[in-house]
């Protein structure tokens, strides 16, 4: 621990030797007064893999895009000596005494600017949370990630803050859509802002705002630590997509943003068929060993599809026709206010030259066939493709495959009646289906009036 960290720990110990426990609330009121009444409303997107599934494990390029199904967070500071976490999607409601948390030895979290969690620290947090040692359920991991980020970020202050956090998501959990990353990004952004490690970018009169590039870097670093608590050894792609939004390129640990990624309207379908990512990755590796001269070219071909898609996306974003093509910045405020109304109108005519869009559709079809050849398809995904192909639409699996989710691109000019008929056909197969978009904006801070009614209600915002 640094000398500065030692001094902080020593001062903290002295405070609680001098003052009785029932004086903790008074101490907490020493937290900057402006924070005690400032409600923070934050959101971040999920993610889908557009191209490069499984090939990325073998050093090839993958393209990940932000999904405009979002996770929303409300942070309400208090002076009541309590910290509460409410996650209605997964039935979590936890309350801790700040006084008890303040007495914890958090010196292990003061090593470096953004300390990385280690298994021993996570075990300590399980004791604090009253969780069993072998707990690996989503509910347990979400609580642990919150405690880690709260203690590590807010522990740098002279007193831990009292607060109430509610997190509600449009994303299903465990579907490979980056729900845990969106959760970690929201927590990191809100706690860093509360503790004045980064400024609140929302100006008076603004509905929605985003942080600077430098502040996004810090949010992403902390969110990655939350992801490490949950997943152990994540790639960092999910939290990066949730932080910056748009589209990202990933290859062998290197992540870069695609400039001005186009916002494309899609159907996202969850087949609800459970699958093991680990088992599917192993099956592709075994097939590569068994048939190297067949599978290696398949992986190289998927890589070429990702590279071609990256080029086509650049053309689609840089050459809109008459400004009709919504890109990231133009979609931002409108989609958060009334997403269903925007998507209920007929899609605009061809937003870029039709040739680029047709190429994009062909790449989707080719990649789906390649993934089937790798053995990661499933009857449910075949059914999804059959239903949408019969309606002139193009679909592919996203993520590990073997069930899970698929995406269907909605072509410009498609009538809403056709979209609804497709959704009904897919739900008739027992699937869940959402109409949304990809290329969504990253983590953002909002005014209450910028959020739709159901979101405000879920967060308890009056």
Coordinates of C-alpha atoms in Angstrom, one line a residue:
X1 CA 0.0 0.0 0.0
X2 CA 1.2 3.5 -0.8
X3 CA 2.1 6.0 2.0
X4 CA -1.0 8.0 1.1
X5 CA -3.2 4.9 1.3
X6 CA -1.6 4.1 4.7
X7 CA -2.4 7.6 6.0
X8 CA -6.1 7.2 4.8
X9 CA -6.4 3.9 6.5
X10 CA -4.9 5.3 9.7
X11 CA -7.1 8.3 9.7
X12 CA -10.2 6.1 9.1
X13 CA -9.2 3.9 12.1
X14 CA -8.7 6.9 14.4
X15 CA -12.1 8.3 13.4
X16 CA -13.9 5.2 14.6
X17 CA -11.8 4.9 17.7
X18 CA -12.8 8.4 18.7
X19 CA -16.4 8.6 17.7
X20 CA -19.1 6.1 18.8
X21 CA -21.0 4.1 16.3
X22 CA -24.2 6.2 16.5
X23 CA -22.2 9.3 15.4
X24 CA -21.5 7.8 11.9
X25 CA -24.4 9.6 10.3
X26 CA -23.0 12.9 11.4
X27 CA -19.7 12.0 10.0
X28 CA -21.3 11.0 6.7
X29 CA -22.9 14.4 6.4
X30 CA -19.4 15.6 5.9
X31 CA -19.7 14.2 2.4
X32 CA -20.1 17.2 0.0
X33 CA -23.5 18.6 0.6
X34 CA -24.4 18.9 -3.1
X35 CA -24.2 15.1 -3.4
X36 CA -26.9 14.6 -0.7
X37 CA -29.7 15.8 -3.0
X38 CA -28.4 15.0 -6.4
X39 CA -30.1 12.1 -8.1
X40 CA -28.1 10.5 -10.9
X41 CA -29.8 8.7 -13.8
X42 CA -27.4 6.6 -16.0
X43 CA -27.9 4.2 -18.8
X44 CA -25.7 1.9 -20.9
X45 CA -26.4 -0.4 -23.8
X46 CA -26.0 -4.2 -24.2
X47 CA -24.0 -5.7 -27.1
X48 CA -24.3 -8.3 -29.9
X49 CA -21.5 -9.8 -31.9
X50 CA -22.1 -8.9 -35.5
X51 CA -19.4 -11.1 -37.1
X52 CA -16.4 -13.1 -35.9
X53 CA -18.0 -15.5 -33.3
X54 CA -15.7 -18.4 -32.5
X55 CA -13.1 -17.2 -35.1
X56 CA -12.1 -14.6 -32.6
X57 CA -10.9 -17.3 -30.2
X58 CA -8.4 -18.3 -32.9
X59 CA -6.9 -14.8 -33.4
X60 CA -9.4 -13.5 -36.0
X61 CA -11.3 -10.2 -36.0
X62 CA -14.7 -9.9 -34.3
X63 CA -17.1 -6.9 -34.7
X64 CA -19.2 -6.1 -31.7
X65 CA -22.0 -3.5 -31.8
X66 CA -24.0 -1.7 -29.0
X67 CA -27.5 -2.9 -28.7
X68 CA -30.2 -0.3 -27.9
X69 CA -31.7 -2.5 -25.2
X70 CA -30.3 -0.6 -22.2
X71 CA -29.6 -0.9 -18.5
X72 CA -30.8 2.0 -16.4
X73 CA -29.6 3.1 -12.9
X74 CA -30.9 5.6 -10.4
X75 CA -28.5 6.7 -7.6
X76 CA -30.1 8.6 -4.7
X77 CA -27.6 9.9 -2.1
X78 CA -28.8 9.9 1.5
X79 CA -27.6 10.8 5.0
X80 CA -29.3 7.9 6.8
X81 CA -26.2 5.7 7.3
X82 CA -27.5 3.0 4.9
X83 CA -26.5 1.6 1.5
X84 CA -29.1 -0.2 -0.4
X85 CA -29.0 -2.1 -3.7
X86 CA -32.2 -3.0 -5.5
X87 CA -32.1 -5.1 -8.7
X88 CA -35.8 -5.9 -9.5
X89 CA -35.0 -7.9 -12.7
X90 CA -33.3 -10.7 -10.6
X91 CA -35.1 -10.2 -7.3
X92 CA -32.2 -8.7 -5.3
X93 CA -32.7 -6.2 -2.4
X94 CA -29.8 -5.7 0.0
X95 CA -29.2 -3.1 2.7
X96 CA -26.0 -2.6 4.6
X97 CA -25.0 -0.2 7.4
X98 CA -22.4 2.2 6.3
X99 CA -20.8 2.1 9.7
X100 CA -20.2 -1.6 9.3
X101 CA -18.7 -1.2 5.9
X102 CA -16.6 1.7 7.0
X103 CA -14.9 -0.6 9.6
X104 CA -13.8 -3.1 7.0
X105 CA -10.2 -3.4 6.1
X106 CA -10.2 -2.2 2.5
X107 CA -6.5 -1.7 2.2
X108 CA -6.4 -4.4 -0.5
X109 CA -8.5 -2.1 -2.7
X110 CA -6.0 0.8 -2.4
X111 CA -3.3 -0.7 -4.5
X112 CA -3.0 1.3 -7.7
X113 CA -5.4 3.7 -9.4
X114 CA -7.9 1.0 -10.5
X115 CA -7.1 -2.1 -8.4
X116 CA -7.9 -5.5 -9.9
X117 CA -9.9 -8.0 -7.7
X118 CA -8.3 -11.3 -6.7
X119 CA -10.1 -14.4 -5.5
X120 CA -9.2 -13.8 -1.9
X121 CA -10.7 -10.4 -2.0
X122 CA -13.9 -11.7 -3.6
X123 CA -14.2 -14.3 -0.8
X124 CA -13.9 -11.5 1.8
X125 CA -16.7 -9.6 0.0
X126 CA -18.9 -12.8 0.2
X127 CA -18.5 -12.7 4.0
X128 CA -19.5 -9.0 4.0
X129 CA -22.6 -9.8 1.9
X130 CA -23.5 -12.8 3.9
X131 CA -23.3 -15.0 0.8
X132 CA -22.3 -18.7 0.8
X133 CA -18.7 -19.5 -0.4
X134 CA -19.9 -21.6 -3.3
X135 CA -22.5 -19.0 -4.6
X136 CA -22.0 -18.4 -8.3
X137 CA -25.6 -17.4 -9.3
X138 CA -26.2 -14.1 -11.1
X139 CA -27.8 -12.6 -8.0
X140 CA -24.7 -13.3 -5.9
X141 CA -22.2 -12.0 -8.5
X142 CA -24.2 -8.8 -9.0
X143 CA -24.0 -8.1 -5.3
X144 CA -20.3 -8.8 -5.2
X145 CA -19.6 -6.5 -8.2
X146 CA -21.5 -3.7 -6.5
X147 CA -19.7 -4.1 -3.2
X148 CA -16.4 -4.2 -4.9
X149 CA -17.0 -1.0 -6.9
X150 CA -18.6 0.8 -4.1
X151 CA -15.8 0.1 -1.6
X152 CA -13.0 0.6 -4.1
X153 CA -14.3 3.8 -5.6
X154 CA -16.0 5.5 -2.6
X155 CA -13.4 4.2 -0.1
X156 CA -11.1 6.8 -1.5
X157 CA -13.3 9.4 0.2
X158 CA -12.9 10.3 3.9
X159 CA -16.3 8.7 4.6
X160 CA -18.3 6.2 2.7
X161 CA -21.5 7.7 1.4
X162 CA -25.1 6.6 2.2
X163 CA -27.0 5.9 -1.0
X164 CA -29.8 4.0 -2.6
X165 CA -29.2 2.4 -6.0
X166 CA -31.8 0.9 -8.3
X167 CA -30.8 -0.9 -11.5
X168 CA -33.3 -2.1 -14.0
X169 CA -32.6 -3.5 -17.4
X170 CA -34.3 -4.2 -20.7
X171 CA -31.7 -6.9 -21.3
X172 CA -32.4 -10.5 -20.5
X173 CA -29.7 -12.0 -18.2
X174 CA -27.6 -15.0 -19.3
X175 CA -28.3 -14.5 -23.0
X176 CA -24.9 -13.3 -24.1
X177 CA -26.1 -9.7 -24.6
X178 CA -23.7 -8.0 -22.2
X179 CA -26.1 -7.5 -19.4
X180 CA -23.4 -7.8 -16.7
X181 CA -21.1 -5.3 -18.5
X182 CA -24.0 -2.8 -18.9
X183 CA -24.6 -3.2 -15.1
X184 CA -20.9 -2.7 -14.3
X185 CA -20.6 0.3 -16.6
X186 CA -23.6 2.0 -15.0
X187 CA -22.3 1.4 -11.5
X188 CA -18.8 2.7 -12.3
X189 CA -20.1 5.8 -14.0
X190 CA -22.6 6.6 -11.2
X191 CA -20.1 6.0 -8.4
X192 CA -17.3 7.9 -10.0
X193 CA -19.6 10.8 -10.6
X194 CA -21.0 10.7 -7.1
X195 CA -17.5 10.8 -5.6
X196 CA -16.4 13.6 -8.0
X197 CA -13.7 11.5 -9.6
X198 CA -15.4 12.6 -12.9
X199 CA -17.7 15.5 -13.4
X200 CA -21.4 15.2 -14.1
X201 CA -21.6 16.3 -17.8
X202 CA -25.4 17.0 -17.7
X203 CA -25.9 20.8 -17.9
X204 CA -29.1 22.6 -16.8
X205 CA -31.8 22.2 -19.4
X206 CA -30.1 19.2 -21.1
X207 CA -32.0 15.9 -21.4
X208 CA -29.0 13.6 -22.1
X209 CA -25.3 13.9 -22.0
X210 CA -22.1 11.8 -22.2
X211 CA -18.7 12.0 -20.5
X212 CA -15.5 13.1 -22.2
X213 CA -13.2 10.6 -23.8
X214 CA -10.8 10.8 -20.8
X215 CA -13.6 10.1 -18.3
X216 CA -15.0 7.3 -20.5
X217 CA -11.6 5.6 -20.2
X218 CA -11.8 5.7 -16.4
X219 CA -15.4 4.4 -16.4
X220 CA -14.3 1.6 -18.7
X221 CA -11.3 0.6 -16.5
X222 CA -13.5 0.4 -13.4
X223 CA -16.3 -1.4 -15.2
X224 CA -13.8 -4.0 -16.4
X225 CA -12.9 -4.7 -12.7
X226 CA -16.6 -5.2 -12.0
X227 CA -16.7 -7.7 -14.9
X228 CA -13.7 -9.5 -13.5
X229 CA -15.6 -10.0 -10.2
X230 CA -18.5 -11.5 -12.2
X231 CA -16.7 -13.5 -14.9
X232 CA -13.1 -14.0 -13.6
X233 CA -11.3 -13.4 -16.9
X234 CA -13.4 -11.4 -19.4
X235 CA -12.1 -10.1 -22.7
X236 CA -13.1 -6.5 -22.0
X237 CA -15.1 -6.3 -25.2
X238 CA -18.5 -6.2 -23.5
X239 CA -17.7 -3.3 -21.1
X240 CA -15.9 -1.4 -23.9
X241 CA -19.0 -1.6 -26.1
X242 CA -21.3 -0.6 -23.3
X243 CA -19.0 2.4 -22.4
X244 CA -18.4 3.8 -25.9
X245 CA -21.4 2.4 -27.8
X246 CA -21.4 2.2 -31.6
X247 CA -19.3 -0.6 -33.0
X248 CA -15.9 -2.0 -31.9
X249 CA -13.3 -4.2 -33.6
X250 CA -11.6 -6.8 -31.4
X251 CA -8.6 -9.0 -32.3
X252 CA -6.1 -10.7 -29.9
X253 CA -6.9 -8.4 -27.0
X254 CA -6.8 -5.1 -29.0
X255 CA -10.0 -3.1 -29.1
X256 CA -10.6 -0.1 -31.4
X257 CA -13.8 1.9 -32.2
X258 CA -15.3 2.1 -35.7
X259 CA -15.9 5.8 -36.5
X260 CA -19.5 6.9 -36.9
X261 CA -21.1 3.5 -36.8
X262 CA -24.5 3.4 -38.5
X263 CA -27.5 2.6 -36.4
X264 CA -29.3 -0.3 -38.0
X265 CA -32.8 -1.5 -37.0
X266 CA -33.1 -5.1 -36.1
X267 CA -35.2 -7.8 -34.5
X268 CA -33.4 -9.5 -31.6
X269 CA -34.7 -13.0 -30.9
X270 CA -34.0 -15.1 -27.9
X271 CA -34.6 -18.7 -28.6
X272 CA -34.4 -19.4 -24.8
X273 CA -32.4 -22.5 -25.5
X274 CA -29.7 -22.8 -22.9
X275 CA -26.2 -23.4 -24.0
X276 CA -22.6 -23.6 -22.7
X277 CA -20.2 -21.2 -24.3
X278 CA -17.3 -23.1 -22.9
X279 CA -18.6 -26.4 -24.4
X280 CA -19.3 -24.8 -27.8
X281 CA -15.8 -23.2 -28.0
X282 CA -14.3 -26.6 -27.1
X283 CA -16.3 -28.3 -29.9
X284 CA -15.0 -25.9 -32.5
X285 CA -11.5 -26.4 -31.3
X286 CA -11.9 -30.2 -31.5
X287 CA -13.4 -29.9 -35.0
X288 CA -10.3 -27.8 -36.0
X289 CA -8.0 -30.5 -34.7
X290 CA -10.0 -33.3 -36.5
X291 CA -10.4 -31.5 -39.8
X292 CA -7.7 -28.8 -40.0
X293 CA -7.7 -28.4 -43.7
X294 CA -11.5 -27.8 -43.7
X295 CA -12.0 -25.8 -40.5
X296 CA -9.0 -23.5 -40.7
X297 CA -10.2 -22.0 -44.1
X298 CA -13.7 -21.6 -42.5
X299 CA -12.1 -19.5 -39.7
X300 CA -10.1 -17.5 -42.2
X301 CA -13.3 -16.9 -44.3
X302 CA -15.2 -15.7 -41.2
X303 CA -12.3 -13.3 -40.6
X304 CA -12.6 -12.0 -44.2
X305 CA -16.4 -11.5 -43.6
X306 CA -15.6 -9.4 -40.5
X307 CA -13.1 -7.3 -42.4
X308 CA -15.5 -6.8 -45.4
X309 CA -18.3 -5.9 -43.0
X310 CA -16.1 -3.3 -41.3
X311 CA -15.4 -1.7 -44.7
X312 CA -19.1 -1.8 -45.7
X313 CA -20.2 -0.3 -42.4
X314 CA -17.8 2.6 -43.0
X315 CA -19.4 3.2 -46.5
X316 CA -22.9 3.0 -45.0
X317 CA -22.1 5.6 -42.3
X318 CA -20.2 8.0 -44.5
X319 CA -22.6 8.1 -47.5
X320 CA -26.1 8.6 -46.2
X321 CA -28.7 9.7 -48.7
X322 CA -30.3 13.1 -47.9
X323 CA -29.5 12.7 -44.2
X324 CA -32.1 9.9 -43.9
X325 CA -29.7 7.4 -42.3
X326 CA -29.6 7.7 -38.6
X327 CA -26.1 7.4 -37.2
X328 CA -25.1 7.2 -33.5
X329 CA -25.3 10.9 -32.6
X330 CA -28.6 11.5 -34.3
X331 CA -30.3 8.4 -32.8
X332 CA -29.1 9.2 -29.3
X333 CA -31.6 11.5 -27.6
X334 CA -34.6 10.5 -29.6
X335 CA -34.2 6.7 -29.0
X336 CA -34.0 7.1 -25.3
X337 CA -37.0 9.3 -25.0
X338 CA -39.5 7.3 -27.1
X339 CA -37.9 4.2 -28.6
X340 CA -41.1 2.4 -29.4
X341 CA -42.6 5.4 -31.2
X342 CA -39.5 5.9 -33.4
X343 CA -39.4 2.2 -34.4
X344 CA -43.2 2.1 -35.0
X345 CA -42.9 4.4 -38.0
X346 CA -42.1 3.0 -41.5
X347 CA -38.4 2.7 -42.1
X348 CA -36.9 5.4 -44.2
X349 CA -36.1 4.7 -47.8
X350 CA -32.7 3.3 -48.7
X351 CA -30.4 5.3 -46.4
X352 CA -27.2 4.7 -48.3
X353 CA -26.4 3.3 -51.7
X354 CA -28.5 0.1 -52.0
X355 CA -25.4 -1.9 -53.1
X356 CA -23.7 -1.5 -49.7
X357 CA -26.8 -2.6 -47.9
X358 CA -27.2 -5.7 -50.1
X359 CA -23.6 -6.6 -49.4
X360 CA -24.3 -6.3 -45.7
X361 CA -27.2 -8.8 -46.1
X362 CA -25.1 -11.2 -48.0
X363 CA -22.4 -11.2 -45.3
X364 CA -25.0 -12.1 -42.7
X365 CA -26.1 -15.0 -44.8
X366 CA -22.6 -16.3 -45.5
X367 CA -21.6 -16.0 -41.8
X368 CA -24.6 -18.0 -40.7
X369 CA -23.7 -20.8 -43.0
X370 CA -20.1 -20.8 -41.9
X371 CA -21.2 -21.0 -38.2
X372 CA -23.4 -23.9 -39.0
X373 CA -20.4 -25.6 -40.7
X374 CA -18.4 -25.1 -37.5
X375 CA -21.1 -27.0 -35.7
X376 CA -22.5 -24.2 -33.5
X377 CA -25.9 -23.9 -35.0
X378 CA -29.1 -25.3 -33.5
X379 CA -32.6 -26.3 -34.7
X380 CA -34.0 -23.3 -32.9
X381 CA -31.7 -21.0 -34.8
X382 CA -32.5 -22.8 -38.1
X383 CA -36.2 -22.2 -37.3
X384 CA -35.5 -18.5 -36.7
X385 CA -33.8 -18.2 -40.1
X386 CA -36.6 -20.1 -41.8
X387 CA -39.3 -17.8 -40.4
X388 CA -37.4 -14.6 -41.4
X389 CA -36.2 -15.8 -44.8
X390 CA -39.8 -16.6 -45.7
X391 CA -40.5 -12.9 -45.2
X392 CA -37.5 -11.7 -47.2
X393 CA -35.3 -10.9 -44.2
X394 CA -31.8 -12.0 -43.2
X395 CA -30.8 -13.5 -39.9
X396 CA -27.8 -15.0 -38.1
X397 CA -26.9 -16.3 -34.6
X398 CA -25.1 -13.9 -32.4
X399 CA -22.7 -15.1 -29.7
X400 CA -21.8 -18.6 -28.9
X401 CA -24.7 -20.3 -30.8
X402 CA -26.2 -23.6 -29.9
X403 CA -29.4 -21.8 -29.1
X404 CA -29.2 -18.4 -27.5
X405 CA -29.9 -15.3 -29.6
X406 CA -30.1 -14.3 -33.2
X407 CA -30.4 -11.0 -35.0
X408 CA -32.5 -10.1 -38.0
X409 CA -31.8 -7.0 -40.1
X410 CA -34.9 -4.9 -40.9
X411 CA -34.4 -3.4 -44.3
X412 CA -35.2 0.3 -44.9
X413 CA -38.8 1.0 -46.0
X414 CA -40.2 -2.2 -44.4
X415 CA -43.8 -1.6 -43.3
X416 CA -44.6 -1.9 -39.6
X417 CA -47.3 -4.5 -40.4
X418 CA -44.6 -6.8 -41.8
X419 CA -42.4 -6.3 -38.8
X420 CA -45.3 -7.1 -36.4
X421 CA -46.2 -10.2 -38.4
X422 CA -42.6 -11.4 -38.2
X423 CA -42.5 -10.8 -34.5
X424 CA -45.7 -12.8 -34.0
X425 CA -44.4 -15.7 -36.1
X426 CA -41.2 -15.8 -34.0
X427 CA -43.1 -15.5 -30.6
X428 CA -45.3 -18.3 -32.0
X429 CA -42.2 -20.5 -32.1
X430 CA -41.8 -19.9 -28.3
X431 CA -39.1 -17.3 -28.7
X432 CA -38.8 -13.8 -27.2
X433 CA -38.5 -11.0 -29.7
X434 CA -37.6 -7.3 -29.5
X435 CA -37.6 -4.6 -32.1
X436 CA -34.5 -2.4 -31.4
X437 CA -31.4 -1.1 -33.1
X438 CA -27.6 -1.7 -33.1
X439 CA -25.0 1.0 -33.2
X440 CA -26.5 2.6 -30.1
X441 CA -24.9 5.3 -27.9
X442 CA -22.7 4.3 -25.0
X443 CA -23.0 5.1 -21.3
X444 CA -25.0 8.3 -20.8
X445 CA -26.5 10.5 -18.0
X446 CA -30.1 11.7 -18.2
X447 CA -32.6 14.0 -16.8
X448 CA -35.8 12.4 -15.5
X449 CA -37.9 13.9 -18.2
X450 CA -35.7 12.3 -20.9
X451 CA -36.7 8.8 -19.9
X452 CA -39.8 7.0 -21.0
X453 CA -42.6 6.3 -18.5
X454 CA -42.0 2.6 -18.0
X455 CA -38.3 3.3 -17.3
X456 CA -39.1 6.0 -14.7
X457 CA -41.6 3.7 -13.1
X458 CA -39.1 0.8 -12.8
X459 CA -36.5 3.1 -11.3
X460 CA -38.9 4.7 -8.9
X461 CA -38.5 8.2 -10.4
X462 CA -41.4 10.4 -9.8

